[in-house]
XYZ file of N, CA, C and O in Angstrom:
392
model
N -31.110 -138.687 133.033
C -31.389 -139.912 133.760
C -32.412 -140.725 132.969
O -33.398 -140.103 132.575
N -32.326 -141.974 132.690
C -33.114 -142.755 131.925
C -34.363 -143.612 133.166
O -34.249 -144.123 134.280
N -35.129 -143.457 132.511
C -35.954 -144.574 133.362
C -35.525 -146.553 133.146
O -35.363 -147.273 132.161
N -35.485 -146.778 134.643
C -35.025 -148.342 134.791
C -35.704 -148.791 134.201
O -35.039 -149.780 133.896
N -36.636 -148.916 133.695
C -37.584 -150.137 133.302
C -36.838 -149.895 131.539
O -36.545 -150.973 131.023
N -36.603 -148.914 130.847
C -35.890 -148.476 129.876
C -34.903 -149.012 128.941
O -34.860 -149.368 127.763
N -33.777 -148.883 130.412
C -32.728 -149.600 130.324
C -32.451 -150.978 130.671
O -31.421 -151.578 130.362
N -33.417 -151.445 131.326
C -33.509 -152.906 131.490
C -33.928 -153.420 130.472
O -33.908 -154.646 130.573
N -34.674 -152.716 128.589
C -34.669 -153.447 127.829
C -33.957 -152.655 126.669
O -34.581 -152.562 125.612
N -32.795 -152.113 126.754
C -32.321 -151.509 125.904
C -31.696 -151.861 125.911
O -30.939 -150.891 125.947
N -30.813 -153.048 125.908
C -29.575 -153.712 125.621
C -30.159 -154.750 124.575
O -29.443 -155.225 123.694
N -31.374 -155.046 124.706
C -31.601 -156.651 123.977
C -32.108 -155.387 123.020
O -31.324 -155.510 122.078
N -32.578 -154.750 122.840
C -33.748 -153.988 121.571
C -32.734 -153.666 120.876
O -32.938 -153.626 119.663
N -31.096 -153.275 121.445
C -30.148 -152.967 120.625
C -29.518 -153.946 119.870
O -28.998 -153.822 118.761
N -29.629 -155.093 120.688
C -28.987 -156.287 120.125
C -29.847 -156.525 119.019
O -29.205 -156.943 118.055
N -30.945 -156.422 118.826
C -32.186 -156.976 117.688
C -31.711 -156.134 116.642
O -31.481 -156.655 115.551
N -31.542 -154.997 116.795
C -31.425 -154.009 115.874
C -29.951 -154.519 114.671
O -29.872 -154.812 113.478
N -28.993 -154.397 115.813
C -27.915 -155.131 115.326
C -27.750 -156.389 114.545
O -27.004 -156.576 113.584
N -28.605 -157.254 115.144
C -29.026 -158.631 114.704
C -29.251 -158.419 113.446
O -28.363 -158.685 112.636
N -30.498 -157.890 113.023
C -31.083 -157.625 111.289
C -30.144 -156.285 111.053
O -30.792 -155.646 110.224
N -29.273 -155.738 111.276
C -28.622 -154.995 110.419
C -27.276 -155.989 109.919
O -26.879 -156.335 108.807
N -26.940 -156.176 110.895
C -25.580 -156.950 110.436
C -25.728 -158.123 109.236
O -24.967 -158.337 108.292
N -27.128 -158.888 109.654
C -27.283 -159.869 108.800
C -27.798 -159.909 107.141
O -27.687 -160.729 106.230
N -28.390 -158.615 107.284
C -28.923 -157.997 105.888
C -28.132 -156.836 105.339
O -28.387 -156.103 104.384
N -27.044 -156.846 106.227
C -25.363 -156.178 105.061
C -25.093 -157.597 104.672
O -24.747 -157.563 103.492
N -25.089 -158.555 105.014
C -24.367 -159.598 104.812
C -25.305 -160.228 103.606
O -24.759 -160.494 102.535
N -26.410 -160.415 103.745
C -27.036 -160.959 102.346
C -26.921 -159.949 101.212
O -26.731 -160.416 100.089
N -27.022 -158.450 101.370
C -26.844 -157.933 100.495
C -25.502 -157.748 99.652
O -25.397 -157.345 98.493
N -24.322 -158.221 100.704
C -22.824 -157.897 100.674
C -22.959 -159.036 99.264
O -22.521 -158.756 98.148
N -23.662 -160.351 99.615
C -23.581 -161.486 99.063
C -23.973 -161.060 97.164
O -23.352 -160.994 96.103
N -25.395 -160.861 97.672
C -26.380 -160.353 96.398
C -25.620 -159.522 95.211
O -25.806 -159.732 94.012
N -24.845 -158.669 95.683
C -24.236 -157.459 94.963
C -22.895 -157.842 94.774
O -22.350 -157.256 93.839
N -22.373 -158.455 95.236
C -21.194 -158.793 94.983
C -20.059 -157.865 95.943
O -18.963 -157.980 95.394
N -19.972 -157.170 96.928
C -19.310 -156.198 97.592
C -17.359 -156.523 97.433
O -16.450 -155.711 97.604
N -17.255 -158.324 96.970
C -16.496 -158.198 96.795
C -15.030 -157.846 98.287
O -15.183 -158.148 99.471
N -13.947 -157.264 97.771
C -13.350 -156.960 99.243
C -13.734 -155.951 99.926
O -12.854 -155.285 100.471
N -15.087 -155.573 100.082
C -15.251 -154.439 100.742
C -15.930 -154.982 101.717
O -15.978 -154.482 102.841
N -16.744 -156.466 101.260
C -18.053 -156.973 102.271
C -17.487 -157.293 103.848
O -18.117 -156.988 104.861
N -16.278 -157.914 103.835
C -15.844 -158.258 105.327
C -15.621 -157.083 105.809
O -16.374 -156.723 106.714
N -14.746 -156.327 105.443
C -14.500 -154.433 106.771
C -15.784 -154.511 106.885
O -16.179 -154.941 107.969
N -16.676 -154.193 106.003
C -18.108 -153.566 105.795
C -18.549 -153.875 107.570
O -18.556 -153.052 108.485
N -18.944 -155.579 107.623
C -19.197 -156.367 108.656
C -18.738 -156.056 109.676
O -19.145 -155.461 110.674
N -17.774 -156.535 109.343
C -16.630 -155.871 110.581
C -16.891 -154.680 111.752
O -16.969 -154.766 112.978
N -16.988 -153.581 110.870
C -17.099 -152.218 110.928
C -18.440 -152.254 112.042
O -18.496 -151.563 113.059
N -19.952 -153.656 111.390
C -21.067 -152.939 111.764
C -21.079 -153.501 112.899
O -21.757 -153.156 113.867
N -20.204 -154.542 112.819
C -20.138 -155.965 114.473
C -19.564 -154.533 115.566
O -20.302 -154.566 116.551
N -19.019 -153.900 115.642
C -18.271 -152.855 116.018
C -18.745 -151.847 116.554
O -18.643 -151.307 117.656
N -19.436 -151.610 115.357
C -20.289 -150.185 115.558
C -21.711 -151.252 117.011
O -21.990 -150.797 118.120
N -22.048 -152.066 116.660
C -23.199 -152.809 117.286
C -22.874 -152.722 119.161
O -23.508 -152.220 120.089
N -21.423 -153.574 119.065
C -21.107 -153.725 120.100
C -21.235 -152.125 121.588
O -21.657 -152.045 122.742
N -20.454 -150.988 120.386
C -20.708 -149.583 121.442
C -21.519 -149.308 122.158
O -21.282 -149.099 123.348
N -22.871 -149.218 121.560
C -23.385 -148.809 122.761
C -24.044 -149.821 124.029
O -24.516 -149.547 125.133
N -23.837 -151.052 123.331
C -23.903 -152.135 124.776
C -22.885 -152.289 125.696
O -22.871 -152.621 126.881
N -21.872 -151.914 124.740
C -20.785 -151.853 125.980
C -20.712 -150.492 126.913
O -20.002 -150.350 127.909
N -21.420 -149.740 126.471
C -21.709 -148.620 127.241
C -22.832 -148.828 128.162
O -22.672 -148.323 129.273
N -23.845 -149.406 127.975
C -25.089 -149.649 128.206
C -24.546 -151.275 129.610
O -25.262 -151.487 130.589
N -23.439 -152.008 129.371
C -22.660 -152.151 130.664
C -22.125 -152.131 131.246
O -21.814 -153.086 131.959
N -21.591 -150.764 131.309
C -21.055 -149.935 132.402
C -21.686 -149.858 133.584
O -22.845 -149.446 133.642
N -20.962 -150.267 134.730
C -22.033 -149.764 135.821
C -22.395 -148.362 135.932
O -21.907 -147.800 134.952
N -23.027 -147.522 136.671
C -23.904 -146.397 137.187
C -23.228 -145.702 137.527
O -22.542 -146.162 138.440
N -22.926 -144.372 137.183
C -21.776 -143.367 137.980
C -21.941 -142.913 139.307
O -23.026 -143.195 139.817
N -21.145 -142.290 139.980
C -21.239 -141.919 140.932
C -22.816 -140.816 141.047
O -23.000 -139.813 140.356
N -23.638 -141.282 141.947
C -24.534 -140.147 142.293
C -25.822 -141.082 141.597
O -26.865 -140.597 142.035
N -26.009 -141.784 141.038
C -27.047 -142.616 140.421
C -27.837 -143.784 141.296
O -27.399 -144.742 141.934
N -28.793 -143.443 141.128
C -29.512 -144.325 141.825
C -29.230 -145.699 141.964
O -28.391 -146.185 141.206
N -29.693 -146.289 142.663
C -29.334 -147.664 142.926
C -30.767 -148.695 143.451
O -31.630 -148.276 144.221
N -30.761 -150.035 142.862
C -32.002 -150.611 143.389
C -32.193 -151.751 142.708
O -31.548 -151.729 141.659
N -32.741 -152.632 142.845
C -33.015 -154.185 142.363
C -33.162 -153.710 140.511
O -32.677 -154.169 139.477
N -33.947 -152.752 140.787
C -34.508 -152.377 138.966
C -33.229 -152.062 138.098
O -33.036 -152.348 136.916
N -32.306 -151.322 139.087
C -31.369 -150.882 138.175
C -30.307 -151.646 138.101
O -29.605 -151.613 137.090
N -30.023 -152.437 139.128
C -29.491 -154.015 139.093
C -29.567 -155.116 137.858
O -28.770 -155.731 137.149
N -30.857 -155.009 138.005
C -30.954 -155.739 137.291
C -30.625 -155.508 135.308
O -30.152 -156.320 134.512
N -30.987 -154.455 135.142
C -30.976 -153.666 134.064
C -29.379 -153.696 133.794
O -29.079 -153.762 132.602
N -28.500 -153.663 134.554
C -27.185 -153.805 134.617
C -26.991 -154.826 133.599
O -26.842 -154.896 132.379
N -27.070 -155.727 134.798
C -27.031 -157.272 134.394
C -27.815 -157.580 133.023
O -27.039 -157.929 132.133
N -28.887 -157.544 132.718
C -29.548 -157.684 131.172
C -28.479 -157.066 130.538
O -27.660 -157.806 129.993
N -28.327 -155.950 130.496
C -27.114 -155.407 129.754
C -26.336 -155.932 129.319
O -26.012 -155.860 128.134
N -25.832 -156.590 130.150
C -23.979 -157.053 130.014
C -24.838 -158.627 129.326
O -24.315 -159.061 128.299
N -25.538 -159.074 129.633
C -25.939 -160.596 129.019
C -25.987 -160.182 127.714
O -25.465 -160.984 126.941
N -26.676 -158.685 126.958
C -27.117 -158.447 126.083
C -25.371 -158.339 124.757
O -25.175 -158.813 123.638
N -24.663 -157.643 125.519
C -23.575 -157.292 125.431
C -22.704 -158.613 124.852
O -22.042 -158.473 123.823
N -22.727 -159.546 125.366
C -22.347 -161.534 125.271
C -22.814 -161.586 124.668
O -22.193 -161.517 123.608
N -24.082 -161.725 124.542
C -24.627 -162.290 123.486
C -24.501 -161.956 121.774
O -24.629 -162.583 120.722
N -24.100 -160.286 122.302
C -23.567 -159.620 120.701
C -22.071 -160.296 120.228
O -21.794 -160.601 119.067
N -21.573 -160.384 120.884
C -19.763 -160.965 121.173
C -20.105 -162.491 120.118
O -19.895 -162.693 118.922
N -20.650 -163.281 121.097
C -20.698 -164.705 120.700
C -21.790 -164.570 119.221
O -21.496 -165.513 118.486
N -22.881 -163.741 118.610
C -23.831 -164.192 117.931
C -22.888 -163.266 116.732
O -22.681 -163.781 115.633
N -22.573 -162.448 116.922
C -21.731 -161.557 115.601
C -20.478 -161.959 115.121
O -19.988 -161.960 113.992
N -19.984 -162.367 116.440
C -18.363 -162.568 115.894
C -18.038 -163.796 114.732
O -16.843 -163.993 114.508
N -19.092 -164.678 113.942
C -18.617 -165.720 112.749
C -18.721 -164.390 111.717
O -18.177 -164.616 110.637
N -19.135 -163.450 111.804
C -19.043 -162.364 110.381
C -17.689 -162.169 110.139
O -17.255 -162.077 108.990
N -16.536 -162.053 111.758
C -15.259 -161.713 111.545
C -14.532 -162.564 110.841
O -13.415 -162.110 110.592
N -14.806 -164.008 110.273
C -13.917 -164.879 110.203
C -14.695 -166.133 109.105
O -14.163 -166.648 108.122
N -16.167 -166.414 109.671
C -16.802 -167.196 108.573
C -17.033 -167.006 107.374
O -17.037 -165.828 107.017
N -17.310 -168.090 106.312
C -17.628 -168.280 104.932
C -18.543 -166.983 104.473
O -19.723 -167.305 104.613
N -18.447 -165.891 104.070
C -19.381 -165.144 103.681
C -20.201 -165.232 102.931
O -21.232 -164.920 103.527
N -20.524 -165.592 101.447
C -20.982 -166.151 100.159
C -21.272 -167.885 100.039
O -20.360 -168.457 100.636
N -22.100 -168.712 99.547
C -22.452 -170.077 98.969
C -21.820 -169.992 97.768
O -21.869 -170.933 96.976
């Protein structure tokens, strides 16, 4: 069992994480030349990023507490979750390299 206050910021701390990983494969993809490997690469990490927020908004299983805290923590979640969707997804498809 996780503590609510926890999980009410473990969706965005994941998203941050994701944020500077994804974006510093991508300058480095640039730097080095990765060539056709740099988009899967991305791809792969937009992917890997998304799991555990999409786990993280799942509602509460059976037998789990319930309460404004954990409500809410829900909800941050799933915002956190969007926000990975909409802020990652130009890696799938945008200009990679200047």
């Amino acid at each position: 069992m996780q503590a609510p206050l926890v999980r009410l910021i473990a969706g965005f701390v994941i998203w941050s994480i994701g944020f500077v990983v994804l974006y510093a494969a991508q300058a480095l993809g640039c730097a080095y030349g990765w060539g056709d490997w740099h988009r899967p690469v991305l791809i792969g990490l937009y992917l890997l990023a998304l799991l555990p927020l999409a786990w993280l908004a799942m509602p509460a299983r059976a037998g789990a507490e319930e309460g404004p805290l954990h409500f809410a923590a829900l909800w941050a979640n799933r915002a956190a979750l969007l926000a990975a969707v909409l802020i990652f997804m130009p890696v799938t498809f945008a200009s990679l390299c200047v």
